[in-house]
């Protein structure tokens, strides 16, 4: 990583301050921005942000801190209640994305807005609102090729988007934005879907852009990224600015403290050692088909012992989802066998597997793990609703009184913050939703718990709570299969790590073998040979 | 420090807040209905006034015709009887996530079955009535099944299949009325059901029969099923989020079939109530005019009743009252039936509008959730 | 809340009773069929009779339409219960069951039933010699076909109920009589076949249209509709077929029924078989007021003005009725009436002559139109009348 406090590479040896905090003149100023939603929610309170020309500025904060809201205001998507926005010293009015783009402000969103069946060229032309007819095309192709040369953002222009890897799609999205002659590029969590290698490539490109004078604002909640890339950082918490500081000299602990208000880092609890026993889960030569009929999981074998967190690391989409769906009875096993406590799980459905001692925190909790429109109460028995303990004497009648007691207990034990048990699940924050889902699954007192991306999208506090719970049950002697795209999480929690790439397990590493660099390379499919076997 | 009291306090506060919320929800719901009713009646009054009718007298007539005396009330309930059942068809299905508009066809088939069994199977009175209802329920369920299977196995949208089955039922019924079940002495209708299969008027001089109890019973059963049984819990999940149902270890396919079959049973019974539970003809007319539109009116009933079985009972009585009241609107105020229908329509739209919105919203948000699930990036959390 | 509403309702009822009682000099109530007012046919004819009673006898008129067959009984009861009406008229065959029931429940109330029969001392069951009127238009249809080089006529009916069998057989009889007469005059040996369809509905214009189109496709020159609202589709089919050939006046022609429907599709309806339901309704209230009301069956024949072939004057009267119902505007009248006259002129003179000849033969009793009220009899006459 280049050191951002040093003068940029192309600056002809002369030091130029690249942050307002380091004495550079402010180019973008947001003064006293306040945003109140019609329902009275105060999303932003008197927020100031000052960024210099050519600066890479980090915008750090937990989920719901107001980062995205602030940037949506800057890119003309949301109106604000009060405050001023100045660009180069002059106040500007940004009532639409069109206004923002006219002032050279463009935003790359978390969810790409590309037409999957169109190629990059067409998508970029569409981005300008131009016609796809041929006279425009040749000119556009030339222009974009020049842009790719200048920025180092290379992408194939003639392949349909849906056939390209996510990292490439993102480059196209950035190209599409830059093609609108953007001076200020806003990126919303750009690394969420990238491999470490793709992330590094992206950072190089961003450094290059900044050196050419493009100003970049990076929304993130990853401390490492802020430290690696930015000149300065502004931290938001609950809609207010906690502070702005130069990145130089800052530590992860400093930033985390600003972000969450305590020094609590996602450190995990003490782990207790266990005696080796019979494996809880044994997977032998498992092959699982994906939605398209291809082999999504290819001949995978591993064992998980009691009192162990076995993690599967890998970039999203390399067969992890299919693997856990097969192990939890949601997807048929095409070939191979799997045994839970010695009993075969082939052909068993979720309910039978639950009876055999399996609990499952699904990757996609909105789609699988909960019914968003149902109340907290109703969600608390999802999957165990058929059990006699929630029945009344009259055959088949649910005893809501018993369910209520059960739900109250869950809410209390797992510290789910909810206005009431009757509150619809969708009104809860993501962290509290997940706490209920995890709690519900742990309450099944399983022998094996499969946890798919258990902290994805959660804020720091909720993340820590969930991680603590996972370590707790490990310490109780249960087996945990953790699937996570977050390498930090895997390294912090796992006893052993298997790295999946294109449906295969490339390597299984013991805790003492953990090495960020090596796992990152494996995740990107780079097999150095030393860990094979 | 003893943690118990704190915990206790927390939990108590939790239940208190829960009760308050529920109370507020109920109150808001009632207020919404009252406002909608006032708006609907106001627009209706404007329309009648504009057309030169005495709207005050018309509304007086409506009230008298619907609730003015014991006969009026009985007629209101008689009109409400089939609507409770056809309302349940749509309401139950909507709860399970389907736009089942097949009540009309299932009801027609139920009516045919009621004629076939009621007119030909001789048995002691209670037995004959029970057999006739069972036959109608079975016929309605069987008629609903193809739509469920097409949906579950081939992905055929239930709106398309149920509309088609409505028409198949319609023309099948015409054929049956004129060619198979026809009364040779009275070609415009089927044979009458045997006297022992008929339900008599409870209050002499009004049409209400014991069929109302059957309808209310079915509604109460549906209420119990949806909110107090694990199967209903699963049906509601199937409607909102079928993937979650699979995750929870149940089969969405089974829930679809169960929903359609139960809806078909309700519709079939609705058909039977019009044959054996509505004096004086006890037969099906050749133009199907004694089951006309009842299936579709059920949709309005369900929307007004917020797809809740108990709400549907009230909504059906309300619509029944409008129907019963319409004769006095005509008799007292001279408002012609077409105008009466316009007024009914405005009131019904006003009452149903909020539910239509929320149903639309539900379907849209389901689409959005699917798109979000499809995208790979971070899942959305609620901004607070 | 409900108690209050009942009290309020009771109060209102008593107020109403007093106010009505004060000015009543006879009161007539009419319960219409499903489909009801605005059918420009049967029900509107009944309304016309009611209006005539208001005009000529000074009675009060109360009208109730029925949303479904299940409404017949409560509608009749509500009227009977009020004890304000000298006679309650039910329009249409389908009301029969309900009227039988109510007549029993309210033995002191006088009822009249149009087009059906209830065996009760307080019900006057009025029917019309539909077969006689249908024979008249059948004669006209047959000659119109022959004079235009055709050999086919059609009849589109509603539900296959006894009364409609009577229409069909009467129509066939008229056709046969006219063809025989034509051959007699011209010394020829022509034949005319009769196409018939029971659509199974009185309120489905789409089906009427399909049925008529099929007949026109088989060469029918004239199509007689006996299908209530379904028949409006017959008019549509005939008019669009004629206009498709660039004509502004038939042939092909349709024939209307029940009321003088000629103006509905001006230029393309040759004549209508008018069933004087208005006379039936008027007769019922008149007899109730002058004390000659009697239960039992009353058939109003051609000779008694029960049925007739429509005249231009009748059409004008009905046009005004349609204006009142909102189906037509007064401005359209001149154009429509011109079309009606043009249609009548386009019908061969011989057709009118034979219609009038048959009319006087029926009136004098020299020709008796066969009557069929069940399927077997109808089948018998179908074969007899079409065998040459």
Short mmCIF file of N, CA, C and O in Angstrom, two decimals, chain A residues 318-360:
data_model
loop_
_atom_site.label_atom_id
_atom_site.label_comp_id
_atom_site.label_asym_id
_atom_site.label_seq_id
_atom_site.Cartn_x
_atom_site.Cartn_y
_atom_site.Cartn_z
N UNK A 318 -18.77 -18.81 -4.23
CA UNK A 318 -17.87 -19.90 -4.58
C UNK A 318 -18.37 -21.24 -4.06
O UNK A 318 -17.59 -22.16 -3.86
N UNK A 319 -19.69 -21.33 -3.84
CA UNK A 319 -20.27 -22.62 -3.46
C UNK A 319 -20.61 -22.73 -1.98
O UNK A 319 -21.20 -23.72 -1.57
N UNK A 320 -20.27 -21.68 -1.20
CA UNK A 320 -20.56 -21.77 0.23
C UNK A 320 -22.07 -21.86 0.49
O UNK A 320 -22.52 -22.64 1.32
N UNK A 321 -22.84 -21.03 -0.26
CA UNK A 321 -24.28 -21.01 -0.03
C UNK A 321 -24.88 -22.37 -0.33
O UNK A 321 -25.69 -22.89 0.45
N UNK A 322 -24.49 -22.95 -1.46
CA UNK A 322 -25.02 -24.26 -1.83
C UNK A 322 -24.63 -25.31 -0.80
O UNK A 322 -25.41 -26.20 -0.48
N UNK A 323 -23.41 -25.19 -0.28
CA UNK A 323 -22.94 -26.16 0.71
C UNK A 323 -23.81 -26.12 1.97
O UNK A 323 -24.31 -27.15 2.44
N UNK A 324 -24.06 -24.92 2.48
CA UNK A 324 -24.85 -24.89 3.73
C UNK A 324 -26.31 -25.22 3.46
O UNK A 324 -26.97 -25.81 4.28
N UNK A 325 -26.79 -24.89 2.27
CA UNK A 325 -28.18 -25.27 1.97
C UNK A 325 -28.30 -26.79 1.92
O UNK A 325 -29.29 -27.36 2.39
N UNK A 326 -27.29 -27.45 1.35
CA UNK A 326 -27.33 -28.92 1.29
C UNK A 326 -27.24 -29.51 2.69
O UNK A 326 -27.97 -30.44 3.03
N UNK A 327 -26.38 -28.94 3.52
CA UNK A 327 -26.20 -29.49 4.86
C UNK A 327 -27.40 -29.22 5.75
O UNK A 327 -27.61 -29.92 6.74
N UNK A 328 -28.20 -28.18 5.41
CA UNK A 328 -29.35 -27.88 6.26
C UNK A 328 -30.65 -28.41 5.66
O UNK A 328 -31.72 -28.07 6.13
N UNK A 329 -30.54 -29.22 4.62
CA UNK A 329 -31.74 -29.89 4.09
C UNK A 329 -32.54 -29.07 3.12
O UNK A 329 -33.67 -29.44 2.79
N UNK A 330 -32.01 -27.95 2.66
CA UNK A 330 -32.77 -27.09 1.76
C UNK A 330 -32.44 -27.35 0.30
O UNK A 330 -33.09 -26.82 -0.59
N UNK A 331 -31.40 -28.13 0.05
CA UNK A 331 -30.98 -28.38 -1.32
C UNK A 331 -30.53 -29.83 -1.40
O UNK A 331 -29.86 -30.30 -0.49
N UNK A 332 -30.93 -30.55 -2.45
CA UNK A 332 -30.55 -31.96 -2.50
C UNK A 332 -29.04 -32.16 -2.66
O UNK A 332 -28.36 -31.34 -3.28
N UNK A 333 -28.57 -33.24 -2.10
CA UNK A 333 -27.16 -33.62 -2.24
C UNK A 333 -27.06 -34.45 -3.52
O UNK A 333 -27.78 -35.43 -3.69
N UNK A 334 -26.19 -34.01 -4.45
CA UNK A 334 -26.10 -34.71 -5.73
C UNK A 334 -25.24 -35.96 -5.61
O UNK A 334 -25.52 -36.99 -6.22
N UNK A 335 -24.21 -35.85 -4.81
CA UNK A 335 -23.30 -36.97 -4.68
C UNK A 335 -22.56 -36.87 -3.36
O UNK A 335 -22.41 -35.79 -2.81
N UNK A 336 -22.09 -38.01 -2.85
CA UNK A 336 -21.35 -37.99 -1.59
C UNK A 336 -22.29 -38.14 -0.42
O UNK A 336 -23.51 -38.24 -0.58
N UNK A 337 -21.72 -38.14 0.80
CA UNK A 337 -22.54 -38.33 1.99
C UNK A 337 -22.13 -37.33 3.07
O UNK A 337 -21.02 -36.81 3.07
N UNK A 338 -23.08 -37.10 3.97
CA UNK A 338 -22.77 -36.28 5.14
C UNK A 338 -23.43 -36.93 6.34
O UNK A 338 -24.53 -37.49 6.22
N UNK A 339 -22.74 -36.89 7.50
CA UNK A 339 -23.25 -37.55 8.70
C UNK A 339 -23.27 -36.55 9.84
O UNK A 339 -22.28 -35.85 10.08
N UNK A 340 -24.40 -36.50 10.54
CA UNK A 340 -24.51 -35.67 11.73
C UNK A 340 -24.56 -36.63 12.92
O UNK A 340 -25.47 -37.47 13.00
N UNK A 341 -23.58 -36.54 13.79
CA UNK A 341 -23.46 -37.44 14.94
C UNK A 341 -23.58 -38.89 14.50
O UNK A 341 -24.25 -39.71 15.13
N UNK A 342 -22.96 -39.20 13.37
CA UNK A 342 -22.94 -40.57 12.91
C UNK A 342 -24.11 -41.01 12.05
O UNK A 342 -24.09 -42.08 11.48
N UNK A 343 -25.17 -40.15 11.97
CA UNK A 343 -26.33 -40.52 11.17
C UNK A 343 -26.30 -39.78 9.84
O UNK A 343 -26.04 -38.58 9.80
N UNK A 344 -26.64 -40.50 8.79
CA UNK A 344 -26.62 -39.87 7.46
C UNK A 344 -27.69 -38.79 7.37
O UNK A 344 -28.81 -38.96 7.87
N UNK A 345 -27.36 -37.69 6.73
CA UNK A 345 -28.36 -36.63 6.55
C UNK A 345 -28.86 -36.60 5.11
O UNK A 345 -29.71 -35.78 4.77
N UNK A 346 -28.35 -37.49 4.28
CA UNK A 346 -28.81 -37.48 2.88
C UNK A 346 -30.33 -37.65 2.82
O UNK A 346 -30.88 -38.55 3.47
N UNK A 347 -30.97 -36.81 2.04
CA UNK A 347 -32.42 -36.93 1.85
C UNK A 347 -33.26 -36.43 3.00
O UNK A 347 -34.48 -36.53 2.97
N UNK A 348 -32.64 -35.88 4.03
CA UNK A 348 -33.42 -35.39 5.17
C UNK A 348 -33.81 -33.92 4.97
O UNK A 348 -33.04 -33.14 4.41
N UNK A 349 -34.98 -33.56 5.45
CA UNK A 349 -35.44 -32.18 5.34
C UNK A 349 -35.08 -31.39 6.58
O UNK A 349 -34.59 -31.95 7.57
N UNK A 350 -35.34 -30.08 6.57
CA UNK A 350 -34.97 -29.22 7.70
C UNK A 350 -35.55 -29.69 9.04
O UNK A 350 -34.88 -29.61 10.07
N UNK A 351 -36.79 -30.20 8.99
CA UNK A 351 -37.40 -30.56 10.26
C UNK A 351 -36.73 -31.79 10.87
O UNK A 351 -36.47 -31.84 12.07
N UNK A 352 -36.40 -32.76 10.03
CA UNK A 352 -35.72 -33.96 10.53
C UNK A 352 -34.33 -33.59 11.04
O UNK A 352 -33.88 -34.10 12.07
N UNK A 353 -33.66 -32.72 10.31
CA UNK A 353 -32.31 -32.34 10.72
C UNK A 353 -32.34 -31.60 12.05
O UNK A 353 -31.45 -31.77 12.89
N UNK A 354 -33.37 -30.79 12.24
CA UNK A 354 -33.51 -30.11 13.53
C UNK A 354 -33.65 -31.14 14.65
O UNK A 354 -33.02 -31.04 15.70
N UNK A 355 -34.46 -32.18 14.40
CA UNK A 355 -34.63 -33.22 15.42
C UNK A 355 -33.31 -33.96 15.68
O UNK A 355 -33.09 -34.47 16.77
N UNK A 356 -32.45 -34.00 14.64
CA UNK A 356 -31.17 -34.69 14.80
C UNK A 356 -30.14 -33.80 15.48
O UNK A 356 -29.02 -34.26 15.78
N UNK A 357 -30.47 -32.53 15.72
CA UNK A 357 -29.55 -31.67 16.46
C UNK A 357 -28.89 -30.58 15.66
O UNK A 357 -27.82 -30.09 16.01
N UNK A 358 -29.53 -30.16 14.57
CA UNK A 358 -28.95 -29.11 13.74
C UNK A 358 -29.71 -27.80 13.94
O UNK A 358 -30.93 -27.78 14.02
N UNK A 359 -28.97 -26.72 14.04
CA UNK A 359 -29.59 -25.40 14.01
C UNK A 359 -28.93 -24.63 12.88
O UNK A 359 -27.78 -24.89 12.53
N UNK A 360 -29.65 -23.68 12.31
CA UNK A 360 -29.18 -23.04 11.10
C UNK A 360 -29.51 -21.55 11.12
O UNK A 360 -30.67 -21.16 11.15
#
